[in-house]
JSON list of C-alpha atoms and ligand atoms in Angstrom, two decimals:
[
{"chain": "A", "resi": 3, "resn": "UNK", "atom": "CA", "xyz": [0.42, 11.57, 10.99]},
{"chain": "A", "resi": 4, "resn": "UNK", "atom": "CA", "xyz": [0.80, 8.89, 8.50]},
{"chain": "A", "resi": 5, "resn": "UNK", "atom": "CA", "xyz": [-1.22, 8.57, 5.47]},
{"chain": "A", "resi": 6, "resn": "UNK", "atom": "CA", "xyz": [-0.69, 5.66, 2.97]},
{"chain": "A", "resi": 7, "resn": "UNK", "atom": "CA", "xyz": [-1.82, 5.21, -0.63]},
{"chain": "A", "resi": 8, "resn": "UNK", "atom": "CA", "xyz": [-3.03, 1.38, -1.35]},
{"chain": "A", "resi": 9, "resn": "UNK", "atom": "CA", "xyz": [-4.72, 0.15, -4.24]},
{"chain": "A", "resi": 10, "resn": "UNK", "atom": "CA", "xyz": [-4.33, -2.42, -7.09]},
{"chain": "A", "resi": 11, "resn": "UNK", "atom": "CA", "xyz": [-1.37, -2.39, -9.38]},
{"chain": "A", "resi": 12, "resn": "UNK", "atom": "CA", "xyz": [-2.21, 0.35, -12.04]},
{"chain": "A", "resi": 13, "resn": "UNK", "atom": "CA", "xyz": [-4.69, 2.32, -9.73]},
{"chain": "A", "resi": 14, "resn": "UNK", "atom": "CA", "xyz": [-2.45, 5.22, -10.09]},
{"chain": "A", "resi": 15, "resn": "UNK", "atom": "CA", "xyz": [-0.81, 5.43, -6.72]},
{"chain": "A", "resi": 16, "resn": "UNK", "atom": "CA", "xyz": [2.62, 6.74, -7.96]},
{"chain": "A", "resi": 17, "resn": "UNK", "atom": "CA", "xyz": [1.08, 9.23, -10.14]},
{"chain": "A", "resi": 18, "resn": "UNK", "atom": "CA", "xyz": [-0.88, 10.76, -7.38]},
{"chain": "A", "resi": 19, "resn": "UNK", "atom": "CA", "xyz": [2.08, 10.40, -4.91]},
{"chain": "A", "resi": 20, "resn": "UNK", "atom": "CA", "xyz": [4.35, 12.27, -7.32]},
{"chain": "A", "resi": 21, "resn": "UNK", "atom": "CA", "xyz": [1.90, 15.38, -7.41]},
{"chain": "A", "resi": 22, "resn": "UNK", "atom": "CA", "xyz": [1.46, 15.44, -3.85]},
{"chain": "A", "resi": 23, "resn": "UNK", "atom": "CA", "xyz": [5.07, 16.05, -3.33]},
{"chain": "A", "resi": 24, "resn": "UNK", "atom": "CA", "xyz": [4.12, 19.73, -4.69]},
{"chain": "A", "resi": 25, "resn": "UNK", "atom": "CA", "xyz": [0.82, 20.16, -2.86]},
{"chain": "A", "resi": 26, "resn": "UNK", "atom": "CA", "xyz": [2.48, 18.86, 0.81]},
{"chain": "A", "resi": 27, "resn": "UNK", "atom": "CA", "xyz": [6.17, 20.00, 0.35]},
{"chain": "A", "resi": 28, "resn": "UNK", "atom": "CA", "xyz": [6.82, 19.41, 3.69]},
{"chain": "A", "resi": 29, "resn": "UNK", "atom": "CA", "xyz": [5.43, 15.85, 4.21]},
{"chain": "A", "resi": 30, "resn": "UNK", "atom": "CA", "xyz": [7.94, 12.98, 3.82]},
{"chain": "A", "resi": 31, "resn": "UNK", "atom": "CA", "xyz": [7.51, 11.14, 1.01]},
{"chain": "A", "resi": 32, "resn": "UNK", "atom": "CA", "xyz": [8.19, 7.07, 1.13]},
{"chain": "A", "resi": 33, "resn": "UNK", "atom": "CA", "xyz": [7.14, 3.84, -0.42]},
{"chain": "A", "resi": 34, "resn": "UNK", "atom": "CA", "xyz": [7.25, 0.19, 0.12]},
{"chain": "A", "resi": 35, "resn": "UNK", "atom": "CA", "xyz": [8.91, -1.63, -1.61]},
{"chain": "A", "resi": 36, "resn": "UNK", "atom": "CA", "xyz": [11.48, 0.68, -0.20]},
{"chain": "A", "resi": 37, "resn": "UNK", "atom": "CA", "xyz": [14.75, 1.87, -2.00]},
{"chain": "A", "resi": 38, "resn": "UNK", "atom": "CA", "xyz": [17.06, -0.09, 0.57]},
{"chain": "A", "resi": 39, "resn": "UNK", "atom": "CA", "xyz": [18.85, -3.44, -0.35]},
{"chain": "A", "resi": 40, "resn": "UNK", "atom": "CA", "xyz": [15.71, -5.02, 1.44]},
{"chain": "A", "resi": 41, "resn": "UNK", "atom": "CA", "xyz": [13.51, -3.63, -1.12]},
{"chain": "A", "resi": 42, "resn": "UNK", "atom": "CA", "xyz": [16.02, -4.57, -3.87]},
{"chain": "A", "resi": 43, "resn": "UNK", "atom": "CA", "xyz": [15.72, -8.63, -2.39]},
{"chain": "A", "resi": 44, "resn": "UNK", "atom": "CA", "xyz": [11.71, -7.63, -2.54]},
{"chain": "A", "resi": 45, "resn": "UNK", "atom": "CA", "xyz": [12.08, -6.60, -6.38]},
{"chain": "A", "resi": 46, "resn": "UNK", "atom": "CA", "xyz": [14.27, -9.66, -7.13]},
{"chain": "A", "resi": 47, "resn": "UNK", "atom": "CA", "xyz": [11.46, -11.99, -5.84]},
{"chain": "A", "resi": 48, "resn": "UNK", "atom": "CA", "xyz": [8.87, -10.00, -7.46]},
{"chain": "A", "resi": 49, "resn": "UNK", "atom": "CA", "xyz": [10.47, -10.78, -10.80]},
{"chain": "A", "resi": 50, "resn": "UNK", "atom": "CA", "xyz": [10.62, -14.51, -10.10]},
{"chain": "A", "resi": 51, "resn": "UNK", "atom": "CA", "xyz": [7.81, -16.38, -11.25]},
{"chain": "A", "resi": 52, "resn": "UNK", "atom": "CA", "xyz": [8.89, -19.50, -9.28]},
{"chain": "A", "resi": 53, "resn": "UNK", "atom": "CA", "xyz": [9.58, -17.46, -5.65]},
{"chain": "A", "resi": 54, "resn": "UNK", "atom": "CA", "xyz": [8.48, -19.09, -2.47]},
{"chain": "A", "resi": 55, "resn": "UNK", "atom": "CA", "xyz": [5.14, -17.36, -1.44]},
{"chain": "A", "resi": 56, "resn": "UNK", "atom": "CA", "xyz": [6.10, -17.57, 2.34]},
{"chain": "A", "resi": 57, "resn": "UNK", "atom": "CA", "xyz": [9.66, -16.23, 1.66]},
{"chain": "A", "resi": 58, "resn": "UNK", "atom": "CA", "xyz": [8.18, -13.72, -0.23]},
{"chain": "A", "resi": 59, "resn": "UNK", "atom": "CA", "xyz": [6.04, -12.47, 2.68]},
{"chain": "A", "resi": 60, "resn": "UNK", "atom": "CA", "xyz": [9.09, -12.37, 4.80]},
{"chain": "A", "resi": 61, "resn": "UNK", "atom": "CA", "xyz": [10.89, -10.26, 2.22]},
{"chain": "A", "resi": 62, "resn": "UNK", "atom": "CA", "xyz": [8.50, -7.70, 1.85]},
{"chain": "A", "resi": 63, "resn": "UNK", "atom": "CA", "xyz": [7.93, -8.04, 6.13]},
{"chain": "A", "resi": 64, "resn": "UNK", "atom": "CA", "xyz": [11.79, -7.44, 6.50]},
{"chain": "A", "resi": 65, "resn": "UNK", "atom": "CA", "xyz": [11.62, -4.72, 4.45]},
{"chain": "A", "resi": 66, "resn": "UNK", "atom": "CA", "xyz": [8.65, -3.12, 6.25]},
{"chain": "A", "resi": 67, "resn": "UNK", "atom": "CA", "xyz": [10.57, -3.37, 9.56]},
{"chain": "A", "resi": 68, "resn": "UNK", "atom": "CA", "xyz": [13.49, -1.46, 8.17]},
{"chain": "A", "resi": 69, "resn": "UNK", "atom": "CA", "xyz": [11.36, 0.95, 6.72]},
{"chain": "A", "resi": 70, "resn": "UNK", "atom": "CA", "xyz": [9.51, 1.53, 9.90]},
{"chain": "A", "resi": 71, "resn": "UNK", "atom": "CA", "xyz": [12.87, 1.78, 11.78]},
{"chain": "A", "resi": 72, "resn": "UNK", "atom": "CA", "xyz": [14.70, 4.23, 9.15]},
{"chain": "A", "resi": 73, "resn": "UNK", "atom": "CA", "xyz": [12.02, 6.39, 7.81]},
{"chain": "A", "resi": 74, "resn": "UNK", "atom": "CA", "xyz": [8.88, 6.11, 9.44]},
{"chain": "A", "resi": 75, "resn": "UNK", "atom": "CA", "xyz": [9.23, 6.08, 12.94]},
{"chain": "A", "resi": 76, "resn": "UNK", "atom": "CA", "xyz": [12.03, 8.90, 13.15]},
{"chain": "A", "resi": 77, "resn": "UNK", "atom": "CA", "xyz": [9.79, 10.98, 10.65]},
{"chain": "A", "resi": 78, "resn": "UNK", "atom": "CA", "xyz": [6.86, 10.44, 12.69]},
{"chain": "A", "resi": 79, "resn": "UNK", "atom": "CA", "xyz": [8.91, 11.42, 16.19]},
{"chain": "A", "resi": 80, "resn": "UNK", "atom": "CA", "xyz": [10.03, 14.77, 14.19]},
{"chain": "A", "resi": 81, "resn": "UNK", "atom": "CA", "xyz": [6.13, 15.68, 13.90]},
{"chain": "A", "resi": 82, "resn": "UNK", "atom": "CA", "xyz": [6.06, 15.15, 10.22]},
{"chain": "A", "resi": 83, "resn": "UNK", "atom": "CA", "xyz": [3.20, 14.24, 8.14]},
{"chain": "A", "resi": 84, "resn": "UNK", "atom": "CA", "xyz": [4.45, 10.58, 6.11]},
{"chain": "A", "resi": 85, "resn": "UNK", "atom": "CA", "xyz": [3.03, 9.99, 2.72]},
{"chain": "A", "resi": 86, "resn": "UNK", "atom": "CA", "xyz": [3.58, 6.32, 2.06]},
{"chain": "A", "resi": 87, "resn": "UNK", "atom": "CA", "xyz": [3.11, 4.79, -1.76]},
{"chain": "A", "resi": 88, "resn": "UNK", "atom": "CA", "xyz": [1.96, 1.29, -0.42]},
{"chain": "A", "resi": 89, "resn": "UNK", "atom": "CA", "xyz": [2.54, -0.27, 3.35]},
{"chain": "A", "resi": 90, "resn": "UNK", "atom": "CA", "xyz": [1.34, -2.84, 5.39]},
{"chain": "A", "resi": 91, "resn": "UNK", "atom": "CA", "xyz": [-2.39, -2.89, 3.81]},
{"chain": "A", "resi": 92, "resn": "UNK", "atom": "CA", "xyz": [-0.29, -4.22, 0.47]},
{"chain": "A", "resi": 93, "resn": "UNK", "atom": "CA", "xyz": [0.79, -7.43, 2.28]},
{"chain": "A", "resi": 94, "resn": "UNK", "atom": "CA", "xyz": [-2.56, -8.14, 3.81]},
{"chain": "A", "resi": 95, "resn": "UNK", "atom": "CA", "xyz": [-4.32, -7.92, 0.49]},
{"chain": "A", "resi": 96, "resn": "UNK", "atom": "CA", "xyz": [-1.77, -9.19, -1.83]},
{"chain": "A", "resi": 97, "resn": "UNK", "atom": "CA", "xyz": [0.32, -11.77, 0.02]},
{"chain": "A", "resi": 98, "resn": "UNK", "atom": "CA", "xyz": [-3.03, -13.16, 1.54]},
{"chain": "A", "resi": 99, "resn": "UNK", "atom": "CA", "xyz": [-3.86, -14.12, -1.91]},
{"chain": "A", "resi": 100, "resn": "UNK", "atom": "CA", "xyz": [-0.52, -15.69, -2.55]},
{"chain": "A", "resi": 101, "resn": "UNK", "atom": "CA", "xyz": [-0.67, -17.60, 0.56]},
{"chain": "A", "resi": 102, "resn": "UNK", "atom": "CA", "xyz": [-3.91, -19.02, 0.00]},
{"chain": "A", "resi": 103, "resn": "UNK", "atom": "CA", "xyz": [-3.48, -22.94, 0.39]},
{"chain": "A", "resi": 104, "resn": "UNK", "atom": "CA", "xyz": [0.04, -22.37, 2.05]},
{"chain": "A", "resi": 105, "resn": "UNK", "atom": "CA", "xyz": [-1.60, -21.29, 5.62]},
{"chain": "A", "resi": 106, "resn": "UNK", "atom": "CA", "xyz": [-4.99, -21.45, 6.94]},
{"chain": "A", "resi": 107, "resn": "UNK", "atom": "CA", "xyz": [-7.00, -18.01, 7.31]},
{"chain": "A", "resi": 108, "resn": "UNK", "atom": "CA", "xyz": [-3.92, -16.14, 5.37]},
{"chain": "A", "resi": 109, "resn": "UNK", "atom": "CA", "xyz": [-5.05, -12.38, 5.92]},
{"chain": "A", "resi": 110, "resn": "UNK", "atom": "CA", "xyz": [-5.41, -13.13, 9.49]},
{"chain": "A", "resi": 111, "resn": "UNK", "atom": "CA", "xyz": [-2.02, -14.94, 9.47]},
{"chain": "A", "resi": 112, "resn": "UNK", "atom": "CA", "xyz": [-0.27, -11.88, 7.88]},
{"chain": "A", "resi": 113, "resn": "UNK", "atom": "CA", "xyz": [-1.80, -9.55, 10.23]},
{"chain": "A", "resi": 114, "resn": "UNK", "atom": "CA", "xyz": [-0.76, -11.42, 13.08]},
{"chain": "A", "resi": 115, "resn": "UNK", "atom": "CA", "xyz": [2.86, -11.34, 12.10]},
{"chain": "A", "resi": 116, "resn": "UNK", "atom": "CA", "xyz": [2.58, -7.50, 11.82]},
{"chain": "A", "resi": 117, "resn": "UNK", "atom": "CA", "xyz": [0.48, -6.75, 14.68]},
{"chain": "A", "resi": 118, "resn": "UNK", "atom": "CA", "xyz": [3.07, -6.68, 17.65]},
{"chain": "A", "resi": 119, "resn": "UNK", "atom": "CA", "xyz": [5.50, -4.25, 16.14]},
{"chain": "A", "resi": 120, "resn": "UNK", "atom": "CA", "xyz": [3.89, -2.62, 13.20]},
{"chain": "A", "resi": 121, "resn": "UNK", "atom": "CA", "xyz": [2.63, 1.21, 13.16]},
{"chain": "A", "resi": 122, "resn": "UNK", "atom": "CA", "xyz": [-0.81, 1.10, 11.68]},
{"chain": "A", "resi": 123, "resn": "UNK", "atom": "CA", "xyz": [-1.58, 4.13, 9.26]},
{"chain": "A", "resi": 124, "resn": "UNK", "atom": "CA", "xyz": [-3.65, 7.17, 10.65]},
{"chain": "A", "resi": 125, "resn": "UNK", "atom": "CA", "xyz": [-5.57, 7.16, 7.41]},
{"chain": "A", "resi": 126, "resn": "UNK", "atom": "CA", "xyz": [-5.59, 5.06, 4.21]},
{"chain": "A", "resi": 127, "resn": "UNK", "atom": "CA", "xyz": [-6.43, 5.91, 0.90]},
{"chain": "A", "resi": 128, "resn": "UNK", "atom": "CA", "xyz": [-7.69, 3.26, -1.65]},
{"chain": "A", "resi": 129, "resn": "UNK", "atom": "CA", "xyz": [-7.44, 4.22, -5.13]},
{"chain": "A", "resi": 130, "resn": "UNK", "atom": "CA", "xyz": [-10.53, 2.13, -6.50]},
{"chain": "A", "resi": 131, "resn": "UNK", "atom": "CA", "xyz": [-9.81, 0.85, -10.01]},
{"chain": "A", "resi": 132, "resn": "UNK", "atom": "CA", "xyz": [-11.58, -2.74, -11.52]},
{"chain": "A", "resi": 133, "resn": "UNK", "atom": "CA", "xyz": [-9.07, -5.54, -11.89]},
{"chain": "A", "resi": 134, "resn": "UNK", "atom": "CA", "xyz": [-8.85, -5.18, -15.39]},
{"chain": "A", "resi": 135, "resn": "UNK", "atom": "CA", "xyz": [-8.45, -1.61, -15.83]},
{"chain": "A", "resi": 136, "resn": "UNK", "atom": "CA", "xyz": [-5.49, -2.04, -13.23]},
{"chain": "A", "resi": 137, "resn": "UNK", "atom": "CA", "xyz": [-4.15, -4.98, -15.24]},
{"chain": "A", "resi": 138, "resn": "UNK", "atom": "CA", "xyz": [-4.23, -2.84, -18.44]},
{"chain": "A", "resi": 139, "resn": "UNK", "atom": "CA", "xyz": [-2.77, 0.06, -16.80]},
{"chain": "A", "resi": 140, "resn": "UNK", "atom": "CA", "xyz": [0.10, -1.65, -15.56]},
{"chain": "A", "resi": 141, "resn": "UNK", "atom": "CA", "xyz": [1.11, -3.47, -18.57]},
{"chain": "A", "resi": 142, "resn": "UNK", "atom": "CA", "xyz": [0.89, -6.84, -16.86]},
{"chain": "A", "resi": 143, "resn": "UNK", "atom": "CA", "xyz": [4.31, -7.36, -16.87]},
{"chain": "A", "resi": 144, "resn": "UNK", "atom": "CA", "xyz": [4.54, -9.46, -13.69]},
{"chain": "A", "resi": 145, "resn": "UNK", "atom": "CA", "xyz": [3.04, -12.26, -12.00]},
{"chain": "A", "resi": 146, "resn": "UNK", "atom": "CA", "xyz": [0.88, -9.81, -9.54]},
{"chain": "A", "resi": 147, "resn": "UNK", "atom": "CA", "xyz": [-0.33, -7.76, -12.60]},
{"chain": "A", "resi": 148, "resn": "UNK", "atom": "CA", "xyz": [-2.96, -10.39, -13.81]},
{"chain": "A", "resi": 149, "resn": "UNK", "atom": "CA", "xyz": [-6.68, -9.16, -13.61]},
{"chain": "A", "resi": 150, "resn": "UNK", "atom": "CA", "xyz": [-7.59, -12.77, -12.18]},
{"chain": "A", "resi": 151, "resn": "UNK", "atom": "CA", "xyz": [-4.83, -12.28, -9.29]},
{"chain": "A", "resi": 152, "resn": "UNK", "atom": "CA", "xyz": [-5.85, -8.71, -8.92]},
{"chain": "A", "resi": 153, "resn": "UNK", "atom": "CA", "xyz": [-9.64, -9.67, -8.43]},
{"chain": "A", "resi": 154, "resn": "UNK", "atom": "CA", "xyz": [-8.59, -11.63, -5.71]},
{"chain": "A", "resi": 155, "resn": "UNK", "atom": "CA", "xyz": [-6.22, -8.79, -4.28]},
{"chain": "A", "resi": 156, "resn": "UNK", "atom": "CA", "xyz": [-9.31, -6.14, -4.57]},
{"chain": "A", "resi": 157, "resn": "UNK", "atom": "CA", "xyz": [-11.45, -8.69, -2.56]},
{"chain": "A", "resi": 158, "resn": "UNK", "atom": "CA", "xyz": [-9.12, -8.45, -0.04]},
{"chain": "A", "resi": 159, "resn": "UNK", "atom": "CA", "xyz": [-8.92, -4.85, 0.26]},
{"chain": "A", "resi": 160, "resn": "UNK", "atom": "CA", "xyz": [-12.59, -4.65, 0.31]},
{"chain": "A", "resi": 161, "resn": "UNK", "atom": "CA", "xyz": [-12.66, -7.02, 3.47]},
{"chain": "A", "resi": 162, "resn": "UNK", "atom": "CA", "xyz": [-10.10, -4.69, 5.12]},
{"chain": "A", "resi": 163, "resn": "UNK", "atom": "CA", "xyz": [-11.90, -1.37, 4.29]},
{"chain": "A", "resi": 164, "resn": "UNK", "atom": "CA", "xyz": [-15.08, -3.18, 5.75]},
{"chain": "A", "resi": 165, "resn": "UNK", "atom": "CA", "xyz": [-13.00, -3.90, 9.02]},
{"chain": "A", "resi": 166, "resn": "UNK", "atom": "CA", "xyz": [-11.86, -0.75, 9.47]},
{"chain": "A", "resi": 167, "resn": "UNK", "atom": "CA", "xyz": [-14.16, 1.89, 7.70]},
{"chain": "A", "resi": 168, "resn": "UNK", "atom": "CA", "xyz": [-13.00, 4.70, 9.79]},
{"chain": "A", "resi": 169, "resn": "UNK", "atom": "CA", "xyz": [-9.26, 4.47, 8.75]},
{"chain": "A", "resi": 170, "resn": "UNK", "atom": "CA", "xyz": [-10.19, 3.80, 4.84]},
{"chain": "A", "resi": 171, "resn": "UNK", "atom": "CA", "xyz": [-11.24, 6.19, 2.04]},
{"chain": "A", "resi": 172, "resn": "UNK", "atom": "CA", "xyz": [-12.21, 4.92, -0.85]},
{"chain": "A", "resi": 173, "resn": "UNK", "atom": "CA", "xyz": [-11.44, 7.28, -4.05]},
{"chain": "A", "resi": 174, "resn": "UNK", "atom": "CA", "xyz": [-13.12, 6.51, -7.36]},
{"chain": "A", "resi": 175, "resn": "UNK", "atom": "CA", "xyz": [-9.78, 5.99, -9.61]},
{"chain": "A", "resi": 176, "resn": "UNK", "atom": "CA", "xyz": [-11.34, 5.22, -12.94]},
{"chain": "A", "resi": 177, "resn": "UNK", "atom": "CA", "xyz": [-11.62, 9.19, -13.18]},
{"chain": "A", "resi": 178, "resn": "UNK", "atom": "CA", "xyz": [-9.17, 11.39, -14.77]},
{"chain": "A", "resi": 179, "resn": "UNK", "atom": "CA", "xyz": [-6.04, 11.85, -13.26]},
{"chain": "A", "resi": 180, "resn": "UNK", "atom": "CA", "xyz": [-6.90, 15.18, -12.30]},
{"chain": "A", "resi": 181, "resn": "UNK", "atom": "CA", "xyz": [-10.18, 14.02, -10.61]},
{"chain": "A", "resi": 182, "resn": "UNK", "atom": "CA", "xyz": [-8.44, 11.62, -8.58]},
{"chain": "A", "resi": 183, "resn": "UNK", "atom": "CA", "xyz": [-5.46, 14.01, -7.38]},
{"chain": "A", "resi": 184, "resn": "UNK", "atom": "CA", "xyz": [-8.25, 16.61, -6.19]},
{"chain": "A", "resi": 185, "resn": "UNK", "atom": "CA", "xyz": [-10.03, 13.99, -4.15]},
{"chain": "A", "resi": 186, "resn": "UNK", "atom": "CA", "xyz": [-6.84, 12.55, -2.70]},
{"chain": "A", "resi": 187, "resn": "UNK", "atom": "CA", "xyz": [-5.70, 16.34, -1.88]},
{"chain": "A", "resi": 188, "resn": "UNK", "atom": "CA", "xyz": [-8.75, 17.20, -0.63]},
{"chain": "A", "resi": 189, "resn": "UNK", "atom": "CA", "xyz": [-8.80, 13.99, 1.75]},
{"chain": "A", "resi": 190, "resn": "UNK", "atom": "CA", "xyz": [-5.41, 14.75, 3.20]},
{"chain": "A", "resi": 191, "resn": "UNK", "atom": "CA", "xyz": [-6.49, 18.48, 3.89]},
{"chain": "A", "resi": 192, "resn": "UNK", "atom": "CA", "xyz": [-9.38, 17.50, 5.57]},
{"chain": "A", "resi": 193, "resn": "UNK", "atom": "CA", "xyz": [-7.80, 14.35, 7.69]},
{"chain": "A", "resi": 194, "resn": "UNK", "atom": "CA", "xyz": [-4.72, 16.98, 8.54]},
{"chain": "A", "resi": 195, "resn": "UNK", "atom": "CA", "xyz": [-7.58, 19.47, 9.77]},
{"chain": "A", "resi": 196, "resn": "UNK", "atom": "CA", "xyz": [-9.45, 17.12, 11.57]},
{"chain": "A", "resi": 197, "resn": "UNK", "atom": "CA", "xyz": [-7.21, 14.11, 12.64]},
{"chain": "A", "resi": 198, "resn": "UNK", "atom": "CA", "xyz": [-9.78, 12.56, 15.07]},
{"chain": "A", "resi": 199, "resn": "UNK", "atom": "CA", "xyz": [-12.81, 12.52, 12.54]},
{"chain": "A", "resi": 200, "resn": "UNK", "atom": "CA", "xyz": [-10.72, 9.78, 10.94]},
{"chain": "B", "resi": 27, "resn": "ATP", "atom": "N1", "xyz": [-6.49, 8.38, -13.51]},
{"chain": "B", "resi": 27, "resn": "ATP", "atom": "C1", "xyz": [-6.04, 7.70, -14.14]},
{"chain": "B", "resi": 27, "resn": "ATP", "atom": "N2", "xyz": [-6.58, 7.41, -15.64]},
{"chain": "B", "resi": 27, "resn": "ATP", "atom": "C2", "xyz": [-5.85, 6.97, -16.71]},
{"chain": "B", "resi": 27, "resn": "ATP", "atom": "N3", "xyz": [-4.67, 6.57, -16.61]},
{"chain": "B", "resi": 27, "resn": "ATP", "atom": "C3", "xyz": [-4.10, 6.75, -15.16]},
{"chain": "B", "resi": 27, "resn": "ATP", "atom": "C4", "xyz": [-4.54, 7.45, -14.36]},
{"chain": "B", "resi": 27, "resn": "ATP", "atom": "N4", "xyz": [-3.57, 7.37, -13.16]},
{"chain": "B", "resi": 27, "resn": "ATP", "atom": "C5", "xyz": [-2.59, 6.81, -13.72]},
{"chain": "B", "resi": 27, "resn": "ATP", "atom": "N5", "xyz": [-2.63, 6.60, -15.03]},
{"chain": "B", "resi": 27, "resn": "ATP", "atom": "C6", "xyz": [-1.68, 5.87, -15.78]},
{"chain": "B", "resi": 27, "resn": "ATP", "atom": "O1", "xyz": [-1.62, 4.32, -15.44]},
{"chain": "B", "resi": 27, "resn": "ATP", "atom": "C7", "xyz": [-0.41, 3.84, -15.51]},
{"chain": "B", "resi": 27, "resn": "ATP", "atom": "C8", "xyz": [-0.06, 3.17, -13.86]},
{"chain": "B", "resi": 27, "resn": "ATP", "atom": "O2", "xyz": [-0.01, 4.18, -12.97]},
{"chain": "B", "resi": 27, "resn": "ATP", "atom": "P1", "xyz": [0.75, 4.41, -11.61]},
{"chain": "B", "resi": 27, "resn": "ATP", "atom": "O3", "xyz": [2.18, 3.95, -11.83]},
{"chain": "B", "resi": 27, "resn": "ATP", "atom": "O4", "xyz": [0.57, 5.51, -11.12]},
{"chain": "B", "resi": 27, "resn": "ATP", "atom": "O5", "xyz": [-0.15, 3.19, -10.96]},
{"chain": "B", "resi": 27, "resn": "ATP", "atom": "P2", "xyz": [0.36, 2.71, -9.42]},
{"chain": "B", "resi": 27, "resn": "ATP", "atom": "O6", "xyz": [-0.95, 2.70, -8.84]},
{"chain": "B", "resi": 27, "resn": "ATP", "atom": "O7", "xyz": [1.56, 3.30, -8.74]},
{"chain": "B", "resi": 27, "resn": "ATP", "atom": "O8", "xyz": [0.92, 1.05, -10.23]},
{"chain": "B", "resi": 27, "resn": "ATP", "atom": "P3", "xyz": [1.82, 0.15, -9.63]},
{"chain": "B", "resi": 27, "resn": "ATP", "atom": "O9", "xyz": [1.02, -0.47, -8.22]},
{"chain": "B", "resi": 27, "resn": "ATP", "atom": "O10", "xyz": [1.63, -1.42, -10.61]},
{"chain": "B", "resi": 27, "resn": "ATP", "atom": "O11", "xyz": [3.19, 0.62, -9.30]},
{"chain": "B", "resi": 27, "resn": "ATP", "atom": "C9", "xyz": [0.59, 4.86, -15.74]},
{"chain": "B", "resi": 27, "resn": "ATP", "atom": "O12", "xyz": [0.65, 4.69, -17.06]},
{"chain": "B", "resi": 27, "resn": "ATP", "atom": "C10", "xyz": [-0.37, 6.24, -15.52]},
{"chain": "B", "resi": 27, "resn": "ATP", "atom": "O13", "xyz": [0.13, 7.26, -16.21]},
{"chain": "B", "resi": 28, "resn": "LIG", "atom": "C1", "xyz": [4.38, -3.18, -0.53]},
{"chain": "B", "resi": 28, "resn": "LIG", "atom": "C2", "xyz": [4.05, -4.50, -1.45]},
{"chain": "B", "resi": 28, "resn": "LIG", "atom": "C3", "xyz": [3.61, -4.75, -2.75]},
{"chain": "B", "resi": 28, "resn": "LIG", "atom": "N1", "xyz": [3.27, -6.08, -3.33]},
{"chain": "B", "resi": 28, "resn": "LIG", "atom": "C4", "xyz": [3.53, -5.97, -4.74]},
{"chain": "B", "resi": 28, "resn": "LIG", "atom": "C5", "xyz": [2.49, -5.10, -5.39]},
{"chain": "B", "resi": 28, "resn": "LIG", "atom": "C6", "xyz": [2.99, -4.57, -6.84]},
{"chain": "B", "resi": 28, "resn": "LIG", "atom": "O1", "xyz": [2.65, -6.01, -8.02]},
{"chain": "B", "resi": 28, "resn": "LIG", "atom": "C7", "xyz": [4.80, -4.90, -6.50]},
{"chain": "B", "resi": 28, "resn": "LIG", "atom": "C8", "xyz": [5.44, -3.86, -6.22]},
{"chain": "B", "resi": 28, "resn": "LIG", "atom": "O2", "xyz": [4.81, -2.68, -5.65]},
{"chain": "B", "resi": 28, "resn": "LIG", "atom": "P1", "xyz": [4.75, -1.41, -6.92]},
{"chain": "B", "resi": 28, "resn": "LIG", "atom": "O3", "xyz": [3.67, -0.50, -6.36]},
{"chain": "B", "resi": 28, "resn": "LIG", "atom": "O4", "xyz": [4.11, -1.68, -8.38]},
{"chain": "B", "resi": 28, "resn": "LIG", "atom": "O5", "xyz": [6.04, -0.60, -7.37]},
{"chain": "B", "resi": 28, "resn": "LIG", "atom": "O6", "xyz": [4.54, -5.74, -5.07]},
{"chain": "B", "resi": 28, "resn": "LIG", "atom": "C9", "xyz": [3.05, -6.91, -2.58]},
{"chain": "B", "resi": 28, "resn": "LIG", "atom": "O7", "xyz": [2.51, -8.00, -3.27]},
{"chain": "B", "resi": 28, "resn": "LIG", "atom": "N2", "xyz": [2.95, -7.02, -0.88]},
{"chain": "B", "resi": 28, "resn": "LIG", "atom": "C10", "xyz": [3.36, -5.73, -0.71]},
{"chain": "B", "resi": 28, "resn": "LIG", "atom": "O8", "xyz": [3.62, -5.95, 0.49]}
]
């Protein structure tokens, strides 16, 4: 089973993901951008304010393809629970903003690029914070961590949740870290117990 954590920069995904290691010690923990050389290329692009948006989409997408073949599919074949800090929805939400004006209907375009070969998550936990909180918590250190940009990303995540309400679980991440972690842990326990209820 594949569970993904999504949300704006600063929503607390990494904080939760780290605690989940103790709660679900048999799971495979992974993230995008990955730690591979593909992920290093992505991180170079994140730090480049002048990076070409279409080139950046395909760097992220190449990293996702390698992530699937090297980590996700082998772990799922072994029957493992896989928990990923960011996954394909990050592309659908973030690069759809970055590609606005470059291609028509950018979110549909990006989903279309992934659809023939990706492996959709079984459940996606969305950590919900407002863009100002996300930007402030993240430190607003790169081009994505800006409240104006994150407001558009938030709208895209809301579109994705509206389109697939059965896959997403929205958690109020403006609460204390302990309260957020409790909600995420109980969501994962429920999804493991009742996989078809998602
Ligand atoms: N529920 C919370 N309340 C207040 N602060 C929090 C909460 N969760 C995390 N933080 C703090 O917010 C900052 C960002 O958290 P974290 O790195 O987990 O977010 P993230 O979603 O992984 O961000 P990014 O996508 O930018 O990597 C950290 O300083 C963390 O300690
Ligand atoms: C996977 C992915 C990420 N991003 C953005 C979101 C963040 O600003 C950075 C790096 O992610 P992190 O969780 O802060 O380490 O990249 C993106 O725009 N598109 C993606 O597919």
